[in-house]
XYZ file of C-alpha atoms in Angstrom:
291
model
C 21.307 -83.927 0.773
C 23.099 -81.049 1.675
C 25.471 -80.182 4.821
C 23.391 -78.390 7.613
C 24.309 -75.495 8.777
C 23.780 -74.861 12.411
C 22.359 -70.751 11.103
C 22.779 -68.358 8.257
C 26.493 -67.928 8.517
C 28.983 -65.450 6.713
C 30.839 -66.779 3.680
C 32.330 -65.081 0.280
C 33.012 -66.240 -3.508
C 36.572 -66.666 -4.270
C 35.538 -64.305 -7.300
C 35.993 -61.866 -5.320
C 39.504 -62.100 -5.914
C 39.521 -62.144 -9.440
C 40.881 -59.137 -10.027
C 43.858 -59.685 -7.304
C 45.258 -62.740 -8.587
C 44.696 -64.679 -6.432
C 45.323 -68.312 -6.262
C 42.482 -70.853 -5.098
C 44.586 -71.505 -2.200
C 45.633 -67.823 -1.654
C 41.814 -67.233 -1.257
C 41.205 -70.364 1.239
C 44.631 -68.820 3.259
C 42.400 -65.983 3.146
C 39.452 -67.211 4.219
C 41.216 -68.878 7.432
C 42.870 -65.735 8.420
C 40.024 -63.955 8.713
C 37.775 -67.048 10.492
C 35.899 -67.331 7.525
C 34.250 -70.896 7.983
C 32.256 -71.115 4.080
C 33.654 -70.189 0.487
C 32.140 -71.029 -2.782
C 34.370 -70.636 -5.932
C 33.775 -70.645 -9.396
C 34.120 -74.293 -11.583
C 37.242 -74.723 -15.033
C 36.079 -77.129 -17.279
C 39.651 -77.639 -18.836
C 42.736 -75.774 -18.796
C 43.566 -71.702 -18.799
C 47.157 -69.704 -18.424
C 45.829 -67.611 -15.889
C 44.799 -70.083 -13.267
C 47.656 -72.379 -14.248
C 49.771 -69.723 -13.048
C 47.935 -69.333 -9.991
C 45.976 -65.739 -11.300
C 42.476 -67.191 -10.766
C 40.724 -68.524 -7.460
C 38.444 -71.239 -8.775
C 39.119 -75.173 -9.246
C 40.065 -76.774 -12.208
C 38.529 -79.666 -13.564
C 42.206 -81.428 -13.433
C 43.009 -81.187 -10.120
C 42.278 -83.414 -8.113
C 39.336 -83.741 -6.082
C 40.675 -85.751 -3.012
C 43.722 -83.112 -2.391
C 40.900 -80.260 -2.969
C 39.087 -82.133 -0.305
C 42.411 -82.141 2.580
C 43.015 -78.488 1.398
C 39.388 -77.333 2.632
C 40.174 -79.397 5.313
C 43.532 -78.593 6.487
C 42.358 -74.808 6.247
C 38.405 -75.770 8.397
C 36.562 -73.992 5.149
C 33.939 -75.914 3.559
C 32.569 -75.513 -0.216
C 29.491 -74.292 -0.066
C 28.457 -74.468 -3.619
C 30.546 -75.185 -7.068
C 29.602 -72.642 -9.243
C 28.895 -73.577 -12.996
C 26.620 -71.410 -14.379
C 26.950 -71.175 -17.744
C 23.888 -70.108 -19.617
C 21.874 -72.322 -19.773
C 19.006 -70.260 -22.068
C 21.496 -70.128 -25.086
C 21.230 -71.642 -28.315
C 24.498 -73.339 -27.211
C 23.161 -74.563 -23.490
C 22.329 -77.683 -24.510
C 25.705 -78.545 -26.137
C 28.167 -76.348 -24.002
C 26.835 -75.830 -20.717
C 24.631 -79.125 -19.851
C 28.026 -81.128 -20.139
C 29.327 -78.574 -18.104
C 27.330 -78.647 -15.870
C 27.058 -82.633 -15.612
C 30.819 -82.040 -15.205
C 30.468 -79.821 -11.995
C 27.962 -81.883 -10.539
C 30.377 -84.840 -11.221
C 33.643 -83.125 -9.419
C 31.177 -82.080 -6.643
C 30.510 -85.296 -5.627
C 33.951 -86.486 -5.195
C 34.985 -83.413 -3.948
C 32.173 -83.392 -1.166
C 30.635 -80.297 -1.996
C 27.131 -80.116 -1.670
C 25.626 -77.950 -3.981
C 26.491 -76.556 -7.645
C 25.280 -72.968 -9.174
C 23.620 -72.862 -12.588
C 21.907 -69.935 -14.066
C 20.203 -68.734 -17.089
C 21.774 -65.718 -19.828
C 21.905 -62.449 -19.603
C 19.603 -61.261 -22.543
C 16.827 -62.596 -24.502
C 18.391 -66.027 -26.317
C 19.435 -64.860 -29.872
C 16.756 -67.156 -32.474
C 14.482 -68.391 -30.052
C 11.453 -66.979 -28.729
C 10.841 -67.243 -25.109
C 8.358 -70.196 -24.938
C 11.351 -71.752 -26.991
C 14.063 -70.996 -24.681
C 11.675 -72.401 -21.361
C 10.926 -75.040 -23.508
C 14.769 -75.837 -23.985
C 15.326 -75.005 -20.526
C 12.960 -77.280 -19.456
C 14.594 -80.125 -21.595
C 18.022 -79.564 -20.440
C 17.651 -79.270 -16.261
C 15.575 -82.695 -16.724
C 18.289 -83.991 -17.570
C 20.439 -82.028 -15.442
C 18.528 -83.173 -12.364
C 18.034 -86.556 -13.336
C 22.286 -86.788 -12.767
C 22.218 -84.475 -9.978
C 19.642 -87.049 -8.058
C 22.229 -89.417 -9.119
C 25.055 -87.972 -7.400
C 23.020 -86.557 -4.022
C 24.165 -82.899 -5.379
C 21.372 -80.118 -5.442
C 21.792 -78.159 -8.084
C 20.655 -74.549 -7.669
C 19.152 -71.944 -10.510
C 20.796 -68.431 -9.616
C 18.841 -65.400 -10.440
C 21.180 -63.354 -12.382
C 19.665 -63.416 -16.532
C 16.412 -62.421 -18.575
C 14.146 -65.585 -17.466
C 15.637 -65.478 -13.440
C 15.137 -61.739 -13.259
C 11.433 -62.214 -13.483
C 9.249 -63.736 -10.583
C 6.740 -66.098 -12.309
C 9.413 -67.296 -14.907
C 11.952 -67.780 -11.617
C 8.488 -70.195 -10.668
C 8.145 -71.479 -13.562
C 11.772 -72.625 -13.966
C 11.898 -74.164 -10.550
C 8.676 -76.268 -11.031
C 10.944 -77.756 -14.317
C 11.236 -81.106 -12.351
C 9.235 -81.718 -9.279
C 12.598 -82.782 -7.417
C 13.957 -81.055 -3.497
C 17.651 -81.694 -6.049
C 16.426 -78.617 -7.827
C 16.593 -75.443 -6.359
C 17.207 -71.805 -5.738
C 20.216 -69.129 -4.961
C 19.121 -65.864 -4.345
C 21.343 -63.317 -5.211
C 20.312 -59.398 -3.498
C 22.568 -57.517 -6.294
C 21.450 -59.050 -9.243
C 17.883 -58.655 -8.471
C 17.420 -55.287 -6.938
C 20.224 -53.853 -10.936
C 16.918 -56.393 -12.599
C 15.025 -53.303 -11.191
C 12.835 -56.233 -9.092
C 12.270 -55.508 -5.055
C 14.339 -58.428 -3.424
C 12.083 -58.451 -0.691
C 9.153 -59.170 -2.795
C 10.985 -61.246 -4.592
C 12.566 -63.519 -2.093
C 9.201 -63.592 -0.390
C 7.440 -65.343 -3.538
C 10.557 -68.308 -3.733
C 12.079 -68.451 0.143
C 10.901 -72.096 0.862
C 12.957 -72.732 -2.724
C 16.048 -71.033 -1.108
C 19.133 -73.429 -0.967
C 21.750 -70.653 -1.303
C 22.730 -67.377 -1.395
C 24.204 -64.373 -2.770
C 24.563 -61.217 -0.884
C 25.630 -58.056 -3.108
C 25.531 -54.228 -2.414
C 25.370 -51.754 -5.459
C 27.072 -48.863 -5.742
C 24.791 -45.269 -5.933
C 26.419 -44.795 -9.813
C 25.799 -48.094 -11.198
C 21.896 -48.049 -9.787
C 21.437 -44.635 -11.644
C 22.898 -45.920 -14.970
C 21.915 -49.442 -14.982
C 18.799 -50.465 -12.592
C 15.992 -51.965 -14.664
C 18.332 -52.058 -18.040
C 21.197 -54.943 -16.757
C 19.859 -58.350 -15.365
C 22.938 -59.016 -13.503
C 26.272 -57.848 -12.121
C 29.372 -60.296 -12.035
C 30.497 -58.395 -8.115
C 29.620 -55.555 -5.890
C 31.876 -52.791 -6.539
C 30.690 -51.209 -3.496
C 31.414 -52.888 -0.261
C 28.200 -54.424 1.093
C 26.649 -52.224 3.585
C 28.091 -48.756 1.394
C 25.191 -49.033 -1.153
C 22.023 -48.445 -2.382
C 20.480 -52.021 -1.535
C 22.102 -52.284 2.372
C 18.565 -51.654 3.397
C 16.969 -54.780 1.390
C 20.244 -57.081 2.059
C 19.519 -56.590 6.004
C 15.456 -57.132 5.844
C 16.034 -60.017 3.164
C 18.500 -61.346 6.150
C 15.804 -61.079 8.543
C 13.234 -63.013 6.189
C 15.630 -65.680 6.315
C 16.780 -65.385 9.441
C 12.269 -65.758 10.759
C 11.948 -68.101 7.947
C 14.727 -70.962 9.429
C 16.653 -70.747 6.696
C 20.482 -72.923 7.814
C 22.903 -72.688 5.543
C 25.402 -70.070 3.868
C 24.981 -66.386 2.102
C 28.231 -65.598 -0.374
C 29.570 -62.006 -0.032
C 30.413 -60.888 -3.658
C 32.253 -58.110 -3.837
C 35.589 -56.298 -4.962
C 37.592 -57.391 -3.085
C 40.693 -55.195 -4.130
C 43.116 -58.083 -2.775
C 40.750 -57.892 0.870
C 39.804 -54.423 2.721
C 36.416 -54.410 0.650
C 35.524 -57.940 2.074
C 36.765 -57.439 5.099
C 34.443 -54.127 5.777
C 31.665 -56.045 4.063
C 32.571 -59.305 6.088
C 31.618 -57.208 9.210
C 29.406 -55.122 8.385
C 27.028 -57.960 7.808
C 28.400 -60.019 10.616
C 26.957 -56.972 12.628
C 23.823 -57.196 10.770
C 23.126 -60.889 12.148
C 24.250 -60.407 14.882
C 21.664 -57.528 15.766
C 19.025 -60.211 14.270
C 20.511 -62.827 16.851
């Protein structure tokens, strides 16, 4: 179903270079230079000037997936997940989100990428009760997983929004479809900023985790926003420097003890590279200490 890794390995999400105006090729070169085997990137469904000019480090649907595959192979880098996290929970979830995810699944299959990331919206959907939104998402994920099974692509639900930040609702969403092709992307930073205990959240769903996002949280952001947001795009603190570092260490230990094999994408504002480099060093040190 998905590429097997010998252990939990360090990778990064190319969104770390959004503000550095990197292209995907440049992010790939950075991974190669820093001996990173695993990356994750976003999926752009169409054309944007920012991407076309080389200022956006993600993959667009108009790019030949076989050509992208060749670039990855030449660099010795594995694309662990294609990020198609358009909010499925909103009114435009079925009309915009579902077709976008289906395109990402087909593209991932051609690219040889084993997983596609999805999520809900950051806020309670306007015009829908919680029950109505959950029922609509259930229908949407039923359609998504039917296609995912056909292509052999694992679809993950990321802890990132109004519904996925709740332990019980996250469990209900993972049970929308009885299929091994519906799993979870666990994000340490999003779970923390929503007011949850990342360790307890992971323990509740560790059997369904297929991919991991590692985010730390700066003290100022935690003081201002914890319990009032459900997700953050990137950590503005180097991983290991923030208030979530202890939780990250505990979660990595739990994943190791559970026998998790796969990639942990570091999601931090790279600032051109130095902050991400420091984050990689801290994470690798923790993994070494854990054996």
